Coordinates of C-alpha atoms in Angstrom, one line a residue:
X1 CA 16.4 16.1 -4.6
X2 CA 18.7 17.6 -2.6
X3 CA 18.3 16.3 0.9
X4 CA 21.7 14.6 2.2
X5 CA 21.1 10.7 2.6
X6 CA 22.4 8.8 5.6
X7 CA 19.6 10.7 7.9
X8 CA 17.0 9.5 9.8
X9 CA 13.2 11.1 10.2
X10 CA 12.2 14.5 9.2
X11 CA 8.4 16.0 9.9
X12 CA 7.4 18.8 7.9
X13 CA 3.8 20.7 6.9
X14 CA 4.8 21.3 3.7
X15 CA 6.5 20.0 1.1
X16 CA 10.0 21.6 0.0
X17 CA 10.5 22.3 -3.8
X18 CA 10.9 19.2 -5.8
X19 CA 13.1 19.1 -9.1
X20 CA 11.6 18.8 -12.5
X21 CA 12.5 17.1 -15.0
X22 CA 12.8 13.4 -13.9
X23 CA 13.8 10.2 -16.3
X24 CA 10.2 9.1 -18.1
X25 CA 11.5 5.5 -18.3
X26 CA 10.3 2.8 -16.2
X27 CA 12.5 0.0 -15.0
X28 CA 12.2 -3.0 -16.8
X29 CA 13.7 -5.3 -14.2
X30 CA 10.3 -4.1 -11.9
X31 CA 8.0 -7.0 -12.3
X32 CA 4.2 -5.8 -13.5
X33 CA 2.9 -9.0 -11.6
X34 CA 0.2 -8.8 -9.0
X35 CA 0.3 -8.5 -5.4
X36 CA -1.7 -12.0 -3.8
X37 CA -3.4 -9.5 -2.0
X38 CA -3.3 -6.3 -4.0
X39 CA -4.2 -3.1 -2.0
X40 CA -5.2 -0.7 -5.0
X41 CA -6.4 -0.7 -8.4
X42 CA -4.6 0.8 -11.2
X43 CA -7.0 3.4 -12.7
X44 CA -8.5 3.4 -15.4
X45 CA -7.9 -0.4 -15.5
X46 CA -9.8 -3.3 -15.4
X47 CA -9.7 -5.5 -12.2
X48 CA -7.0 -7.5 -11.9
X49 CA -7.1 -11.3 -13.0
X50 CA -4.0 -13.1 -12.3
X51 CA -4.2 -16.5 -14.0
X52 CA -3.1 -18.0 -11.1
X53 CA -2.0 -17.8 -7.6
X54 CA 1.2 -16.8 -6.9
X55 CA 3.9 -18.8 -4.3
X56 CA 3.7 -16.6 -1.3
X57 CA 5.4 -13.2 -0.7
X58 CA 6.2 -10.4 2.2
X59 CA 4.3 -7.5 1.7
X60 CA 4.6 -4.3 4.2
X61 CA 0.5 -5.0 4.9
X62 CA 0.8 -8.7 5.1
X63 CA 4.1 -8.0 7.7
X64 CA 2.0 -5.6 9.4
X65 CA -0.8 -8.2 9.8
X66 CA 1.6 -10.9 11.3
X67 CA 3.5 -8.9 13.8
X68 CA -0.2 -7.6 14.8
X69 CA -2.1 -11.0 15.0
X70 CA -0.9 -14.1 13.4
X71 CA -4.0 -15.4 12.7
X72 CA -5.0 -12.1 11.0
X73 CA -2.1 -13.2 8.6
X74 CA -3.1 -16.8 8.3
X75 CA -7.4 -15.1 7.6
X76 CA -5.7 -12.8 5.2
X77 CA -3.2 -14.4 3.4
X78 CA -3.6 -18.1 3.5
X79 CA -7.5 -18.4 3.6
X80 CA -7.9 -15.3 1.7
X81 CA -11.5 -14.2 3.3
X82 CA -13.2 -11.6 2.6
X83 CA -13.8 -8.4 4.1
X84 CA -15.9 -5.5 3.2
X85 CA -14.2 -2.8 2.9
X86 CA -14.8 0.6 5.0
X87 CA -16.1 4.0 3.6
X88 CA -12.4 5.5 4.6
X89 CA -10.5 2.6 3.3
X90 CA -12.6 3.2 -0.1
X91 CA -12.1 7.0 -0.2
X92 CA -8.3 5.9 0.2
X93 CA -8.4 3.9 -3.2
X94 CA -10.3 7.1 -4.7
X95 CA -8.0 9.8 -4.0
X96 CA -4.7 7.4 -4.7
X97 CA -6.2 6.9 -8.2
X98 CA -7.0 10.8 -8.7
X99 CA -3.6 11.5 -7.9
X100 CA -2.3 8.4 -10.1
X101 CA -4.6 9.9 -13.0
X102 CA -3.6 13.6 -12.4
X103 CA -0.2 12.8 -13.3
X104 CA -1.1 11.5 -17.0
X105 CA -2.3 14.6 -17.7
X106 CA 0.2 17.8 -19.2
X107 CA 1.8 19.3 -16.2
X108 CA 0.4 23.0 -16.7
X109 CA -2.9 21.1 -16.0
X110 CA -2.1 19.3 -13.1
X111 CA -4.2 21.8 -10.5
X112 CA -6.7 21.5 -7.6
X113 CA -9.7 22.1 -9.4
X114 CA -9.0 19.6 -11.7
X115 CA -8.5 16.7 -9.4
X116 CA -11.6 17.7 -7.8
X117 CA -13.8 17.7 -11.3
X118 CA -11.9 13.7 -11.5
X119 CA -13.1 12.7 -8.3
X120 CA -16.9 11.8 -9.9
X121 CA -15.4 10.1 -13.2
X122 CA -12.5 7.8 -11.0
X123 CA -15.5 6.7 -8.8
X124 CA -17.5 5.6 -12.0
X125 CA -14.6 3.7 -13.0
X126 CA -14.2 2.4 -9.6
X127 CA -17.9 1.4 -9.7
X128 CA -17.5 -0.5 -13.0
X129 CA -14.3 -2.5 -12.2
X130 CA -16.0 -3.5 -9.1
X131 CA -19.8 -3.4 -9.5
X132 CA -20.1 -4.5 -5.8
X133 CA -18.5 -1.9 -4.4
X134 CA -21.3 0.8 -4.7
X135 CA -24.0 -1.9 -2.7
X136 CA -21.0 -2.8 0.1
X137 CA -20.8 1.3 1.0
X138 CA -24.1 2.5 0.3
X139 CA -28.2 1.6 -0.6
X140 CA -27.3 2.6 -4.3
X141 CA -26.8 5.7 -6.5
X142 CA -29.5 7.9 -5.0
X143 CA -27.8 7.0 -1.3
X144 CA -28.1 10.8 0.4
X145 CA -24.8 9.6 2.2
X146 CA -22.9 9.3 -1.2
X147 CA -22.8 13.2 -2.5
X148 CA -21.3 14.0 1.0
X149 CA -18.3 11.2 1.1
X150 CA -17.3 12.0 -2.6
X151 CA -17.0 15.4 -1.6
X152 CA -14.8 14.4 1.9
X153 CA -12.3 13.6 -0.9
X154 CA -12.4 17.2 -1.8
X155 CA -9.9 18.6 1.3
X156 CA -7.5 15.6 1.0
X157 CA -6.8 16.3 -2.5
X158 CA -6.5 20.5 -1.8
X159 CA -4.1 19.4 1.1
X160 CA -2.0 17.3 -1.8
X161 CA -1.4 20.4 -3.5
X162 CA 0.3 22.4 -0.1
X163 CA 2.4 19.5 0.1
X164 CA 4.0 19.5 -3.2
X165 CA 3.3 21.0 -6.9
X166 CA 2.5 18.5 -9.5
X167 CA 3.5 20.6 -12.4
X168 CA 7.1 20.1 -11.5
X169 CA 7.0 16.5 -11.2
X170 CA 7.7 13.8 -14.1
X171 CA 7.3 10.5 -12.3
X172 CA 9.3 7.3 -13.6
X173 CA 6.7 5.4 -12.5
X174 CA 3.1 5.4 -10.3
X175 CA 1.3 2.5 -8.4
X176 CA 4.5 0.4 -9.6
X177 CA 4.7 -3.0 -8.3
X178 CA 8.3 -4.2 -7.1
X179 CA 9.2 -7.5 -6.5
X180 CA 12.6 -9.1 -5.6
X181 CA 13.9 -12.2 -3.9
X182 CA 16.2 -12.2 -1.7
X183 CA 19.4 -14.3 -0.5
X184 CA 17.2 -16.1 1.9
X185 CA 14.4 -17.4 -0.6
X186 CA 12.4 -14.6 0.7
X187 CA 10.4 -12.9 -1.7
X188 CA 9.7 -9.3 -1.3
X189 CA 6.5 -7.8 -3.0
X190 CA 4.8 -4.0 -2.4
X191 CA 3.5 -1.6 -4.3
X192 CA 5.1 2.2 -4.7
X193 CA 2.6 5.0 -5.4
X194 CA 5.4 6.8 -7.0
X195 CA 8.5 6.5 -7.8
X196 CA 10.5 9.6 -9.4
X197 CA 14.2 10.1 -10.6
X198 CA 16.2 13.0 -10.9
X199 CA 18.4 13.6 -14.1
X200 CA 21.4 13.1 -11.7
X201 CA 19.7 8.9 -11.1
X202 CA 18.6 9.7 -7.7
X203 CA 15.4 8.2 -6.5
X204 CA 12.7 9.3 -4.4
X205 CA 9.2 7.7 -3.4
X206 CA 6.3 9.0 -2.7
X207 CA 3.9 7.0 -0.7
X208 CA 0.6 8.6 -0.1
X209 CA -1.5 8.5 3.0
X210 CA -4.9 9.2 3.7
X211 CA -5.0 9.3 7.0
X212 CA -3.0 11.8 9.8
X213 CA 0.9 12.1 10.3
X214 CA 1.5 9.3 13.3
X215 CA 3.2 10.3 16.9
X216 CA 6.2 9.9 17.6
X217 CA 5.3 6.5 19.1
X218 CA 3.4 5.6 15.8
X219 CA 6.7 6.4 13.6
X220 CA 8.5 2.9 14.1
X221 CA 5.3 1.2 11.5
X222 CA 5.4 4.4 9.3
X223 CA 9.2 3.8 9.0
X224 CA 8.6 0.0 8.3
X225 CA 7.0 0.4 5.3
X226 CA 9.6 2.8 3.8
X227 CA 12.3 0.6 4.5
X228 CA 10.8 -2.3 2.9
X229 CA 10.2 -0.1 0.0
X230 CA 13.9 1.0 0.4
X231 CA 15.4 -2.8 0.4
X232 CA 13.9 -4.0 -2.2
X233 CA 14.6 -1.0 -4.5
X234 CA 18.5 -1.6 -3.3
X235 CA 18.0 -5.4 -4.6
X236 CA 16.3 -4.5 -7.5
X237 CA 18.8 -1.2 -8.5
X238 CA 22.5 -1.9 -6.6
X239 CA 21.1 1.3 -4.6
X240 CA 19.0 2.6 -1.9
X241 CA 17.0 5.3 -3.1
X242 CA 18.4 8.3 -1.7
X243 CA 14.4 9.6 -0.3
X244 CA 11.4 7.8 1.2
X245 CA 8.4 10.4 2.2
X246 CA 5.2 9.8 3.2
X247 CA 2.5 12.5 2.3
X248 CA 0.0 12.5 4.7
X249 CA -3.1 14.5 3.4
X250 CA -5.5 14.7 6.9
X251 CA -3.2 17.6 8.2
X252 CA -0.8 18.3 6.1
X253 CA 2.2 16.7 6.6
X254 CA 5.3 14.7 5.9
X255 CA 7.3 12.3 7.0
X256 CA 10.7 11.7 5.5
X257 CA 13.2 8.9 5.7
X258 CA 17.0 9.0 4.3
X259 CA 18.3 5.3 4.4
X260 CA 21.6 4.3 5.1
X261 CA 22.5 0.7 2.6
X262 CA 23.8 -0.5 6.0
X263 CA 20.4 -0.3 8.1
X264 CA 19.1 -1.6 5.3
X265 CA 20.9 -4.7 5.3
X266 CA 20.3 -4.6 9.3
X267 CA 16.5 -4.7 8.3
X268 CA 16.9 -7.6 5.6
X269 CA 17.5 -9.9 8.5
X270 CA 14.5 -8.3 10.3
X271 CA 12.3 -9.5 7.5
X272 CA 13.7 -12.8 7.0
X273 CA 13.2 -13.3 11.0
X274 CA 9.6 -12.4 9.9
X275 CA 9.4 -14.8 7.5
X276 CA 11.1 -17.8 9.6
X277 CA 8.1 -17.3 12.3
X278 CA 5.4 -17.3 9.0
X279 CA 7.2 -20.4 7.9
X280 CA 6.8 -22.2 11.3
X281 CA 4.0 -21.3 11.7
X282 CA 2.5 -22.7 8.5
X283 CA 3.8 -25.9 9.0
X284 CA 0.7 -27.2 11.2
X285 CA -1.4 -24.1 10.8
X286 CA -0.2 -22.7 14.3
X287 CA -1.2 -19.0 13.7
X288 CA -2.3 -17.7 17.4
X289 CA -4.7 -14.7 17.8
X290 CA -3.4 -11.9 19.5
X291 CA -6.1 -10.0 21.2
X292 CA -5.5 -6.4 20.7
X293 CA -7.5 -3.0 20.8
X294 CA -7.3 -4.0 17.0
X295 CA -9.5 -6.8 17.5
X296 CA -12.6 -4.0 17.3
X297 CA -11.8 -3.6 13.6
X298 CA -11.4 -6.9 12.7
X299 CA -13.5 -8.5 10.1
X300 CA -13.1 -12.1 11.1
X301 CA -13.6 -11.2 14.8
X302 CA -16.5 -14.0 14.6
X303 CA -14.0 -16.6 13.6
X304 CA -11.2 -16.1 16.1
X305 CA -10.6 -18.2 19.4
X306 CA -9.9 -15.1 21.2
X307 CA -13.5 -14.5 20.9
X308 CA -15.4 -17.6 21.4
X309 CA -15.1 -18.4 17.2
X310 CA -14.1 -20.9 15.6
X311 CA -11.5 -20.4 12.5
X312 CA -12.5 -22.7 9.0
X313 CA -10.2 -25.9 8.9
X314 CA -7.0 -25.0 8.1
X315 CA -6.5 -25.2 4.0
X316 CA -2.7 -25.9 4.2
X317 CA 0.8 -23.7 3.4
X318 CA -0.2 -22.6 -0.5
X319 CA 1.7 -23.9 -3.2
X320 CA 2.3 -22.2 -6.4
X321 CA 2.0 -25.3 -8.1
X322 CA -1.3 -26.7 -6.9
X323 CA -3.2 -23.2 -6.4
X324 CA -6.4 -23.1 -7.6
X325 CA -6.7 -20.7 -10.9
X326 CA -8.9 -17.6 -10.7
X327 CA -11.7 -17.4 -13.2
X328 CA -10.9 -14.7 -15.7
X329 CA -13.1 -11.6 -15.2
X330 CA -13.7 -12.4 -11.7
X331 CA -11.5 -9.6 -9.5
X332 CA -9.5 -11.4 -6.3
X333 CA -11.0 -8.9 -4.1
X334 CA -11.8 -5.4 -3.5
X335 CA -8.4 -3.1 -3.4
X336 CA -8.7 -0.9 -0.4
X337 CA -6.3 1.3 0.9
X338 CA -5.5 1.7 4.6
X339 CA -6.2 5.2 6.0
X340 CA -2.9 5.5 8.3

């Protein structure tokens, strides 16, 4: 990696040469533990079964879902309800695990027509891990709408390839989960599609993205999440990784982010203003619905205020110590990935 850190934002419509030859070893001080709400599957795995619920953490998504709607948080995070998942969100969790697979394979064989030929195979495993899945998206195996949609993953996974080369790639570590408390009490959790090192210790990740590059305007949540990444690899290193990019595969392009230790310290307090407000409101259950454009999305849309619903009675702040324990075999919910 040879770009200078201390910048800002760079757009690009392909990716720039990458380094070989990056330190196989994974971190042991990055906690395996699973997200509350975990947003993708590891491939090839089994669905996750925590043995129990976990005190509550920050997540980039469950950030997002508070500064966008309160109540979204509280549906999400507290109540935990469940949502069916979207065609595109699904086709998200499909080509992440592709590209997480690809990359246990030898480099010379890392090529586009072989994460094509794995796009059939991931989506059995898919199918098996979460049997429900197939009936949520589609009337069953002999669906005519199912041939198409595997094959929409086709052009995502041909545009990964423009962006960087996979042969010269050795990742430390894919869909790595990284968790760190800070100062505050505050206790950071996201997952990192891929985190590489170069032999000279710097880091990079890789964050891949379904879904077009963002406008201008759209930057500031892009940039959110790669800070978050960013501070909690400072917390859990002594250093800010020295590149975040986002790969988006729609059209093309990238978005790059060079932090500065000092914004990121700047952006701590951000978080932990964040976290105050979730506190507050969790208290006496005083998560307000902010109607939005969102609000057409949204699952729970028959439950909100905003819209003539009614929410279910409020279960109470969650305790790590009184959770309820999830039956082993049964999966907390469907990971999805977000498209943007």
């Amino acid at each position: 990696m040879t770009e200078t850190p201390g910048d800002t934002v760079g757009h690009s419509a392909a990716g720039p040469a990458l380094d070989p030859a990056l330190d196989p070893a994974l971190d042991p001080a990055l906690d395996p533990a699973l997200d509350p709400a975990p947003s993708a599957p590891v491939s090839g795995a089994a669905a996750p079964t925590p043995a129990a619920r976990r005190r509550p953490a920050l997540s980039p998504s469950r950030a997002g879902d508070f500064k966008q709607c309160p109540l979204l948080y509280r549906f999400r995070a507290i109540d935990r309800l469940p949502e069916v998942p979207s065609r595109p969100q699904v086709r998200g969790t499909l080509v992440h695990a592709v590209l997480e697979r690809l990359f246990e394979l030898p480099a010379a064989e890392r090529l586009p027509a072989t994460a094509l030929a794995m796009v059939g195979p991931v989506w059995t495993e898919l199918c098996a891990a979460w049997p429900e899945l197939l009936e949520q998206l589609f009337t069953g195996p002999d669906d005519p709408e199912l041939g198409p949609w595997l094959e929409s993953a086709g052009p995502l996974l041909e545009a990964y390839f423009r962006l960087e080369d996979p042969r010269r790639l050795d990742p430390q570590a894919r869909e790595l989960l990284v968790e760190t408390e800070l100062e505050s009490g505050l206790l950071l959790r996201g997952y990192i599609d891929r985190l590489d090192v170069a032999p000279t210790g710097e880091v990079r990740v890789i964050d891949y993205k379904t879904g077009a590059a963002p406008r201008p305007s759209g930057e500031t949540r892009a940039l959110f999440q790669m800070k978050f990444y960013a501070l909690a690899l400072l917390h859990l290193r002594g250093a800010a990784p020295a590149q975040l990019r986002l790969l988006y595969l729609a059209d093309t392009e990238s978005l790059t982010y060079r932090p500065d230790e000092e914004e990121l310290r700047r952006f701590e307090g951000t978080l932990n203003a964040i976290w105050d407000a979730v506190l507050l409101a969790g208290r006496d259950g005083d998560f307000r619905p902010n109607r939005s454009r969102m609000c057409e999305w949204c699952s729970h849309k028959a439950l909100c205020p905003a819209w003539d619903g009614t929410p279910p009675p409020y279960p109470g702040w969650p305790q790590a110590d009184d959770a309820p324990t999830i039956a082993a075999g049964v999966p907390v919910e469907i990971p999805v990935r977000r498209a943007g």
